[in-house]
Short mmCIF file of C-alpha atoms and ligand atoms in Angstrom, two decimals:
data_model
loop_
_atom_site.label_atom_id
_atom_site.label_comp_id
_atom_site.label_asym_id
_atom_site.label_seq_id
_atom_site.Cartn_x
_atom_site.Cartn_y
_atom_site.Cartn_z
CA MET V 1 0.00 0.00 0.00
CA ASN V 2 1.29 3.46 -0.81
CA THR V 3 1.68 5.96 1.96
CA LEU V 4 -1.40 8.07 2.21
CA SER V 5 -1.52 11.77 2.90
CA THR V 6 -2.86 12.51 6.33
CA VAL V 7 -5.53 15.08 7.05
CA LEU V 8 -5.16 16.26 10.64
CA LEU V 9 -8.26 17.60 12.33
CA LYS V 10 -8.44 20.53 14.72
CA PRO V 11 -9.00 19.70 18.39
CA GLY V 12 -12.67 18.97 19.10
CA GLU V 13 -13.51 18.02 15.50
CA ALA V 14 -13.14 14.25 15.82
CA ASP V 15 -16.31 13.42 17.75
CA ARG V 16 -18.73 13.55 14.83
CA VAL V 17 -16.48 11.29 12.78
CA LEU V 18 -16.05 8.89 15.70
CA ALA V 19 -19.84 8.76 16.04
CA GLY V 20 -20.09 7.59 12.43
CA HIS V 21 -20.57 10.72 10.34
CA PRO V 22 -18.47 10.41 7.16
CA TRP V 23 -18.04 14.10 6.34
CA VAL V 24 -15.00 16.16 7.26
CA TYR V 25 -15.67 19.82 6.53
CA HIS V 26 -12.99 22.17 5.32
CA GLY V 27 -13.31 24.15 8.56
CA SER V 28 -12.44 21.09 10.67
CA VAL V 29 -9.08 20.54 9.00
CA LEU V 30 -5.93 21.69 10.78
CA ARG V 31 -3.50 20.75 7.98
CA LEU V 32 -2.33 18.07 5.57
CA THR V 33 0.94 16.27 6.34
CA GLN V 34 1.73 16.12 2.64
CA PRO V 35 -0.12 17.44 -0.40
CA ALA V 36 -2.97 15.26 -1.69
CA ASN V 37 -4.60 15.30 -5.11
CA ASP V 38 -8.32 15.84 -5.32
CA GLY V 39 -10.04 12.47 -5.61
CA ASP V 40 -7.24 10.60 -3.78
CA ILE V 41 -7.67 8.42 -0.74
CA VAL V 42 -6.35 10.06 2.42
CA GLN V 43 -6.25 9.10 6.06
CA VAL V 44 -7.90 11.28 8.67
CA LYS V 45 -6.40 11.64 12.14
CA ASP V 46 -7.33 13.70 15.16
CA HIS V 47 -4.92 16.32 16.50
CA ARG V 48 -3.32 13.63 18.68
CA GLN V 49 -2.56 11.55 15.57
CA ARG V 50 -5.19 8.87 16.28
CA LEU V 51 -6.54 7.31 13.08
CA LEU V 52 -10.22 8.13 12.52
CA GLY V 53 -10.64 6.66 9.07
CA VAL V 54 -9.76 6.82 5.40
CA GLY V 55 -11.74 8.42 2.61
CA PHE V 56 -11.82 10.48 -0.56
CA TYR V 57 -10.20 13.91 -0.51
CA ASN V 58 -11.43 16.93 -2.45
CA SER V 59 -10.09 20.40 -1.70
CA LYS V 60 -12.69 21.93 -4.06
CA SER V 61 -15.62 20.71 -2.00
CA LYS V 62 -16.79 22.14 1.33
CA ILE V 63 -16.68 18.50 2.40
CA ASN V 64 -12.91 17.96 2.27
CA VAL V 65 -13.00 14.26 3.08
CA ARG V 66 -15.73 11.64 2.71
CA ILE V 67 -14.77 8.80 4.98
CA LEU V 68 -15.25 5.29 3.63
CA ALA V 69 -13.91 3.11 6.42
CA PRO V 70 -12.49 3.41 9.93
CA ASP V 71 -9.35 1.50 8.92
CA ARG V 72 -7.06 1.44 5.91
CA ILE V 73 -8.61 -0.21 2.86
CA GLU V 74 -7.86 -0.75 -0.81
CA VAL V 75 -10.55 0.87 -2.94
CA ASN V 76 -10.93 -1.49 -5.86
CA GLN V 77 -13.58 -3.61 -7.56
CA ARG V 78 -13.54 -6.11 -4.70
CA PHE V 79 -14.15 -3.36 -2.16
CA PHE V 80 -17.21 -2.20 -4.10
CA GLU V 81 -18.46 -5.75 -4.59
CA GLU V 82 -18.34 -6.41 -0.86
CA ARG V 83 -19.97 -3.13 0.07
CA ILE V 84 -22.71 -3.41 -2.55
CA ARG V 85 -23.46 -7.02 -1.62
CA ALA V 86 -23.86 -5.95 2.01
CA SER V 87 -26.29 -3.17 1.13
CA LEU V 88 -28.19 -5.49 -1.22
CA SER V 89 -28.62 -8.03 1.54
CA LEU V 90 -30.08 -5.31 3.80
CA ARG V 91 -32.75 -4.61 1.17
CA GLN V 92 -33.47 -8.31 0.79
CA ARG V 93 -34.03 -8.53 4.54
CA TYR V 94 -36.25 -5.46 4.88
CA MET V 95 -38.01 -5.41 1.51
CA PRO V 96 -38.35 -9.07 0.59
CA GLY V 97 -40.13 -9.50 -2.72
CA ALA V 98 -39.28 -6.01 -4.05
CA THR V 99 -37.81 -6.12 -7.56
CA SER V 100 -37.09 -2.40 -7.88
CA PHE V 101 -35.39 -0.52 -5.06
CA ARG V 102 -32.40 1.63 -4.14
CA VAL V 103 -29.43 -0.69 -3.77
CA VAL V 104 -26.97 1.91 -2.46
CA ASN V 105 -28.01 5.12 -0.74
CA SER V 106 -24.78 7.04 -0.31
CA GLU V 107 -24.03 7.86 3.36
CA SER V 108 -26.75 5.43 4.54
CA ASP V 109 -24.61 2.63 3.13
CA SER V 110 -21.13 3.95 3.96
CA MET V 111 -20.56 4.97 0.34
CA SER V 112 -20.79 8.75 0.46
CA GLY V 113 -21.41 10.11 -3.03
CA LEU V 114 -22.77 6.91 -4.60
CA ILE V 115 -26.37 6.06 -5.44
CA ILE V 116 -27.43 2.91 -7.24
CA ASP V 117 -31.06 2.22 -8.08
CA LYS V 118 -32.34 -1.07 -9.41
CA TYR V 119 -35.28 -0.88 -11.78
CA GLU V 120 -36.05 -4.51 -12.52
CA ASP V 121 -33.05 -5.66 -14.59
CA VAL V 122 -31.62 -2.18 -15.21
CA LEU V 123 -29.33 -0.31 -12.82
CA VAL V 124 -29.04 3.46 -12.56
CA LEU V 125 -25.89 4.94 -11.10
CA GLN V 126 -25.12 8.38 -9.73
CA THR V 127 -21.73 9.54 -8.46
CA SER V 128 -21.91 12.90 -6.72
CA ALA V 129 -18.40 13.00 -5.24
CA LEU V 130 -15.14 13.30 -7.13
CA GLY V 131 -13.42 10.29 -5.51
CA MET V 132 -16.41 8.07 -6.16
CA ASP V 133 -16.66 9.32 -9.75
CA ARG V 134 -13.01 8.36 -10.37
CA HIS V 135 -13.86 4.76 -9.46
CA LYS V 136 -16.86 4.52 -11.77
CA ALA V 137 -15.30 1.74 -13.87
CA GLU V 138 -14.70 -0.46 -10.81
CA ILE V 139 -18.21 0.22 -9.55
CA VAL V 140 -19.67 -0.73 -12.93
CA ALA V 141 -17.58 -3.93 -12.99
CA ALA V 142 -18.76 -4.80 -9.46
CA LEU V 143 -22.38 -4.24 -10.50
CA GLN V 144 -21.98 -6.46 -13.54
CA SER V 145 -20.55 -9.24 -11.44
CA ILE V 146 -23.33 -9.04 -8.80
CA PHE V 147 -26.40 -8.37 -10.95
CA SER V 148 -25.57 -9.23 -14.60
CA PRO V 149 -27.94 -6.36 -15.49
CA ARG V 150 -29.46 -5.78 -18.91
CA ALA V 151 -28.11 -2.23 -18.78
CA ILE V 152 -26.37 0.23 -16.49
CA VAL V 153 -27.36 3.86 -16.91
CA GLU V 154 -25.59 6.92 -15.55
CA ARG V 155 -27.75 9.78 -14.29
CA ASN V 156 -25.17 12.35 -13.34
CA GLU V 157 -26.83 15.70 -13.68
CA VAL V 158 -27.32 16.46 -9.98
CA ALA V 159 -26.57 19.94 -8.65
CA SER V 160 -24.24 18.59 -5.98
CA ARG V 161 -21.70 17.49 -8.64
CA LYS V 162 -20.95 21.15 -9.31
CA PHE V 163 -19.66 21.57 -5.75
CA GLU V 164 -17.23 18.73 -6.43
CA GLY V 165 -16.00 20.19 -9.71
CA LEU V 166 -17.74 17.50 -11.76
CA PRO V 167 -19.56 18.11 -15.07
CA ASP V 168 -23.09 16.91 -15.83
CA THR V 169 -23.31 13.72 -17.82
CA SER V 170 -25.86 11.01 -18.45
CA GLY V 171 -26.39 8.03 -20.71
CA VAL V 172 -26.14 4.28 -21.03
CA LEU V 173 -22.80 2.92 -19.75
CA VAL V 174 -23.33 -0.79 -20.39
CA GLY V 175 -25.85 -2.85 -22.35
CA GLU V 176 -28.99 -1.56 -23.98
CA LEU V 177 -32.03 0.16 -22.55
CA PRO V 178 -35.40 -1.18 -23.64
CA PRO V 179 -37.45 1.54 -25.40
CA SER V 180 -39.91 1.64 -22.51
CA MET V 181 -39.31 0.40 -18.99
CA GLN V 182 -42.05 -1.10 -16.86
CA VAL V 183 -41.07 -0.93 -13.22
CA LYS V 184 -42.98 -3.01 -10.68
CA LEU V 185 -43.78 -1.55 -7.28
CA ASN V 186 -45.85 -3.76 -4.97
CA GLY V 187 -46.97 -5.64 -8.07
CA LEU V 188 -48.21 -2.54 -9.96
CA ALA V 189 -46.51 -1.56 -13.22
CA PHE V 190 -45.15 1.96 -13.76
CA GLU V 191 -43.79 3.13 -17.06
CA THR V 192 -40.58 4.95 -16.25
CA ASP V 193 -38.21 7.14 -18.19
CA LEU V 194 -34.79 6.27 -16.81
CA ILE V 195 -33.00 8.83 -18.95
CA ALA V 196 -35.14 11.92 -18.43
CA GLY V 197 -37.41 11.08 -15.46
CA HIS V 198 -37.35 12.70 -12.00
CA LYS V 199 -34.57 11.72 -9.60
CA THR V 200 -33.19 8.51 -11.14
CA GLY V 201 -36.54 7.49 -12.65
CA LEU V 202 -39.32 7.42 -10.12
CA TYR V 203 -39.77 7.88 -6.39
CA LEU V 204 -38.60 4.61 -4.88
CA ASP V 205 -38.57 6.10 -1.38
CA GLN V 206 -42.39 5.93 -1.20
CA GLN V 207 -42.70 2.26 -2.19
CA VAL V 208 -43.72 1.03 1.27
CA ASN V 209 -45.96 4.07 1.88
CA TYR V 210 -47.93 3.45 -1.35
CA ARG V 211 -49.02 0.14 0.10
CA LEU V 212 -49.59 1.46 3.65
CA VAL V 213 -51.74 4.39 2.49
CA SER V 214 -53.78 2.15 0.16
CA GLU V 215 -54.72 0.05 3.22
CA PHE V 216 -57.07 2.88 4.29
CA VAL V 217 -59.20 2.33 1.20
CA PRO V 218 -61.06 -0.84 2.33
CA LYS V 219 -61.85 0.97 5.61
CA LEU V 220 -63.57 3.74 3.63
CA PRO V 221 -66.31 2.03 1.61
CA GLY V 222 -66.99 3.71 -1.74
CA ALA V 223 -63.85 5.79 -1.24
CA GLN V 224 -63.46 8.98 -3.24
CA VAL V 225 -59.71 9.63 -3.39
CA LEU V 226 -57.68 12.70 -4.35
CA ASP V 227 -53.97 12.25 -5.19
CA CYS V 228 -52.22 15.65 -5.22
CA PHE V 229 -48.78 15.92 -6.87
CA SER V 230 -49.40 12.48 -8.36
CA PHE V 231 -46.42 12.21 -10.79
CA LEU V 232 -46.70 8.70 -12.31
CA GLY V 233 -49.68 7.88 -10.09
CA GLY V 234 -47.94 6.01 -7.26
CA PHE V 235 -50.44 6.72 -4.49
CA GLY V 236 -53.51 7.04 -6.71
CA LEU V 237 -53.07 3.78 -8.60
CA HIS V 238 -52.41 1.84 -5.40
CA ALA V 239 -55.64 3.30 -3.99
CA ALA V 240 -57.52 2.33 -7.16
CA ARG V 241 -56.24 -1.24 -6.96
CA ALA V 242 -57.29 -1.36 -3.30
CA GLY V 243 -60.88 -0.77 -4.44
CA ALA V 244 -61.45 3.00 -4.37
CA ALA V 245 -64.68 4.01 -6.11
CA HIS V 246 -62.85 6.85 -7.80
CA VAL V 247 -59.41 8.44 -7.78
CA HIS V 248 -58.69 11.94 -9.07
CA LEU V 249 -55.00 12.62 -9.76
CA LEU V 250 -53.44 16.08 -10.04
CA ASP V 251 -50.05 17.06 -11.41
CA GLN V 252 -48.80 20.18 -13.16
CA SER V 253 -46.51 18.25 -15.48
CA ALA V 254 -48.23 17.27 -18.73
CA ASP V 255 -45.76 14.41 -19.27
CA ALA V 256 -46.41 13.02 -15.79
CA THR V 257 -50.16 13.26 -16.31
CA GLU V 258 -49.97 11.37 -19.61
CA ALA V 259 -47.68 8.72 -18.11
CA GLY V 260 -50.13 8.40 -15.20
CA LYS V 261 -52.96 7.72 -17.64
CA ARG V 262 -50.94 5.04 -19.42
CA ASN V 263 -50.06 3.48 -16.06
CA ALA V 264 -53.73 3.40 -15.02
CA LYS V 265 -54.52 1.57 -18.23
CA ALA V 266 -51.61 -0.85 -17.93
CA ASN V 267 -52.87 -1.83 -14.48
CA GLY V 268 -56.52 -2.12 -15.51
CA VAL V 269 -57.77 0.68 -13.22
CA GLU V 270 -58.40 3.40 -15.82
CA GLU V 271 -62.20 3.30 -15.29
CA GLN V 272 -61.75 4.35 -11.67
CA CYS V 273 -59.27 7.13 -12.41
CA SER V 274 -59.39 10.67 -13.75
CA PHE V 275 -56.41 12.93 -14.35
CA GLU V 276 -56.02 16.67 -14.36
CA ASN V 277 -52.96 18.56 -15.51
CA VAL V 278 -53.10 21.48 -13.06
CA ASN V 279 -51.28 23.43 -10.39
CA VAL V 280 -52.46 21.90 -7.10
CA PHE V 281 -52.43 25.28 -5.31
CA ASP V 282 -54.78 26.79 -7.92
CA TRP V 283 -57.00 23.73 -8.05
CA LEU V 284 -57.44 23.55 -4.28
CA LYS V 285 -58.15 27.28 -4.15
CA THR V 286 -60.91 27.00 -6.75
CA GLN V 287 -62.42 23.96 -5.07
CA THR V 288 -62.53 25.62 -1.66
CA ALA V 289 -63.61 29.09 -2.74
CA SER V 290 -66.88 29.97 -1.03
CA LYS V 291 -69.07 33.03 -0.60
CA PRO V 292 -69.59 34.44 2.91
CA ASN V 293 -71.97 32.17 4.89
CA GLU V 294 -71.46 29.35 2.41
CA LYS V 295 -69.74 26.13 3.42
CA VAL V 296 -67.39 24.12 1.28
CA LEU V 297 -68.92 20.70 0.75
CA PRO V 298 -66.46 18.00 1.80
CA ARG V 299 -66.42 15.24 -0.77
CA PHE V 300 -63.26 13.17 -0.43
CA ASP V 301 -62.62 10.17 1.83
CA LEU V 302 -58.88 10.05 1.30
CA ILE V 303 -56.55 12.85 0.19
CA VAL V 304 -52.85 12.35 -0.43
CA LEU V 305 -50.50 15.32 -0.40
CA ASP V 306 -47.00 14.44 -1.62
CA PRO V 307 -45.51 17.68 -2.91
CA PRO V 308 -41.92 18.22 -4.03
CA SER V 309 -39.60 19.73 -1.46
CA PHE V 310 -40.66 23.37 -1.11
CA THR V 311 -37.24 24.29 0.22
CA ARG V 312 -33.73 23.25 -0.62
CA ASN V 313 -32.18 25.40 2.08
CA ARG V 314 -32.79 26.62 5.60
CA ALA V 315 -33.34 30.22 4.52
CA ALA V 316 -36.48 29.39 2.55
CA VAL V 317 -38.17 27.37 5.32
CA GLY V 318 -40.60 30.19 6.12
CA ASP V 319 -41.98 30.29 2.57
CA ALA V 320 -42.13 26.50 2.48
CA LEU V 321 -44.18 26.41 5.68
CA ARG V 322 -46.67 28.89 4.24
CA GLY V 323 -47.02 26.63 1.20
CA TYR V 324 -47.52 23.53 3.35
CA LYS V 325 -50.08 25.33 5.49
CA GLU V 326 -52.09 26.50 2.51
CA ILE V 327 -52.47 23.08 0.87
CA HIS V 328 -53.32 21.42 4.19
CA LEU V 329 -55.92 24.03 5.07
CA ARG V 330 -57.66 23.57 1.75
CA ALA V 331 -57.33 19.79 1.63
CA LEU V 332 -58.82 19.50 5.13
CA LYS V 333 -61.86 21.48 4.00
CA LEU V 334 -62.47 18.91 1.26
CA LEU V 335 -62.31 15.86 3.55
CA LYS V 336 -65.44 14.25 4.95
CA PRO V 337 -65.64 13.48 8.69
CA GLY V 338 -64.01 10.08 9.14
CA GLY V 339 -61.92 10.71 6.04
CA VAL V 340 -58.14 10.44 5.99
CA LEU V 341 -55.40 12.89 5.02
CA ALA V 342 -52.09 11.18 4.17
CA THR V 343 -49.44 13.83 3.89
CA PHE V 344 -45.70 13.86 3.22
CA CYS V 345 -42.80 16.24 3.48
CA CYS V 346 -39.51 15.43 1.78
CA SER V 347 -37.59 18.52 2.87
CA HIS V 348 -34.69 17.74 5.16
CA HIS V 349 -34.95 21.24 6.62
CA VAL V 350 -38.50 20.77 7.88
CA SER V 351 -38.52 18.42 10.86
CA ALA V 352 -41.34 16.00 11.59
CA GLU V 353 -42.37 18.14 14.58
CA LEU V 354 -42.40 21.35 12.58
CA PHE V 355 -44.34 19.63 9.80
CA GLN V 356 -46.99 18.45 12.25
CA ASP V 357 -47.19 21.94 13.80
CA VAL V 358 -48.03 23.38 10.38
CA ILE V 359 -50.76 20.78 9.85
CA LEU V 360 -52.18 21.50 13.30
CA SER V 361 -52.29 25.18 12.59
CA ALA V 362 -54.10 24.49 9.30
CA ALA V 363 -56.56 22.23 11.17
CA TYR V 364 -57.19 25.02 13.68
CA ASP V 365 -58.02 27.47 10.91
CA ALA V 366 -60.21 24.90 9.14
CA HIS V 367 -62.02 24.07 12.43
CA LYS V 368 -61.09 20.40 12.16
CA LEU V 369 -60.12 18.00 14.91
CA LEU V 370 -57.53 15.43 13.82
CA ARG V 371 -56.62 12.01 15.09
CA ARG V 372 -53.19 10.80 14.02
CA VAL V 373 -53.52 7.25 12.74
CA ALA V 374 -50.11 6.64 11.14
CA THR V 375 -46.61 8.05 10.88
CA TYR V 376 -44.41 7.36 7.88
CA GLY V 377 -40.79 7.55 6.89
CA GLN V 378 -38.74 6.74 3.82
CA SER V 379 -38.78 3.10 2.64
CA PRO V 380 -36.07 0.88 4.18
CA ASP V 381 -33.98 1.00 1.00
CA HIS V 382 -33.20 4.61 2.02
CA PRO V 383 -31.88 3.74 5.48
CA VAL V 384 -31.86 6.40 8.18
CA MET V 385 -28.63 6.64 10.17
CA PRO V 386 -29.29 8.70 13.30
CA ALA V 387 -25.57 9.57 13.49
CA ILE V 388 -25.93 11.13 10.03
CA PRO V 389 -28.96 13.45 10.26
CA GLU V 390 -28.78 14.23 6.52
CA THR V 391 -29.90 10.66 5.74
CA GLU V 392 -33.39 11.40 7.10
CA TYR V 393 -35.61 13.53 4.93
CA LEU V 394 -38.99 11.96 4.22
CA LYS V 395 -41.68 12.08 6.86
CA GLY V 396 -45.39 11.69 6.68
CA TYR V 397 -48.54 11.31 8.71
CA ALA V 398 -52.04 10.07 8.25
CA PHE V 399 -54.77 11.92 10.12
CA GLU V 400 -58.39 10.95 10.43
CA ILE V 401 -60.88 13.78 10.54
CA VAL V 402 -62.66 13.39 13.88
CA ARG V 403 -65.00 16.32 13.13
N1 SAH P 501 -46.42 11.47 -5.32
C1 SAH P 501 -45.42 11.26 -6.35
C2 SAH P 501 -44.22 12.13 -6.24
C3 SAH P 501 -44.49 13.55 -6.30
S1 SAH P 501 -43.11 14.43 -6.81
C4 SAH P 501 -44.93 9.84 -6.31
O1 SAH P 501 -45.13 9.17 -5.32
O2 SAH P 501 -44.33 9.41 -7.29
C5 SAH P 501 -43.74 15.94 -7.09
C6 SAH P 501 -44.66 16.04 -8.28
O3 SAH P 501 -45.36 17.25 -8.09
C7 SAH P 501 -43.99 16.12 -9.64
O4 SAH P 501 -44.59 15.20 -10.50
C8 SAH P 501 -44.27 17.56 -10.13
O5 SAH P 501 -44.58 17.62 -11.51
C9 SAH P 501 -45.50 17.92 -9.33
N2 SAH P 501 -45.69 19.32 -8.97
C10 SAH P 501 -44.78 20.18 -8.46
N3 SAH P 501 -45.37 21.35 -8.13
C11 SAH P 501 -46.68 21.22 -8.45
C12 SAH P 501 -47.82 22.06 -8.34
N4 SAH P 501 -47.72 23.28 -7.82
N5 SAH P 501 -49.00 21.58 -8.74
C13 SAH P 501 -49.11 20.34 -9.26
N6 SAH P 501 -48.07 19.50 -9.39
C14 SAH P 501 -46.87 19.92 -8.98
#
């Protein structure tokens, strides 16, 4: 093994790393014992020269080191094979039967800067850190040996690559993509665009919640369902399959709306579904507009709110909260007594407590009393590591309208 450069930390900066957080910020670094090239493996030591771990170095990033292991390791194909097999076995334990899921979720799987999604027999890869990106060929070889996939696709146009000095790039790395991909989630088929779709294709982090939310449908006979921010129809189509009398799906993207329609058809639930290509804020406003002394007639038994993150940073949390409050206030007005609101927030900067506070304040304004009947998190293929708060972002609740 070659000698590695050593990154020495300032006093007091080792605790987070010792607790399991893989990031070493620029501000924590005292000095380097010898110059290191960006993308190289370095060792990290505390100011008393105790080894804390080894990881990828990048002077261009605010995160100077992304730790991979507590001890010295060789980063090669075998390393990736072992790590990826371990994360795959976690998914097999917690999501038995799933055929599409996130195989590697970056920090959650001790591979900071690497995401691998499995869509049936196709793999989608994203490298958002320079060191990881340098090892793309070994990662691809490891994936071929574990999965023998039909194709491996690169989706590297994430904003975070810029902070690492990496250009945007995407395309097929290995094999051939079928013209149209049908991805199975809980046995339902979703047509997915792996080259141009959201995230790396569709929202795998809601897979378990699709099923859990659809379990309300049999408890609400003749259920009228509203799926807001429906994208490909994840929540709505699960509700339709569970026996909803009718599901109305709303999304402002015309492409998503059309794909949703095709998905409804492919799953034989198109008769129960209607689609509207609208802005949810405008739609809810129109539906809840009333003259003085007039009451809005509640007509839904189940409403799902699964908006995109309204804030990417802490500074915009105030605006985001106003947005969350508005859609909750209006959705609550449209729910019948005994009906259920299933609502999600995927912004890391809005905590579960804060999210619930906003919903409560909307309920107060709407004169509704809520009973919380479920709490949700991201599916287990996006593991939450409490020592790494950034790994937790998706939270959700289901509330029954008491009155
Ligand atoms: N519920 C979906 C994911 C939603 S992602 C699922 O489980 O797959 C967010 C979706 O909201 C995207 O499809 C986007 O097109 C849509 N969207 C964003 N802002 C919107 C708005 N103001 N009105 C309607 N749709 C919106």
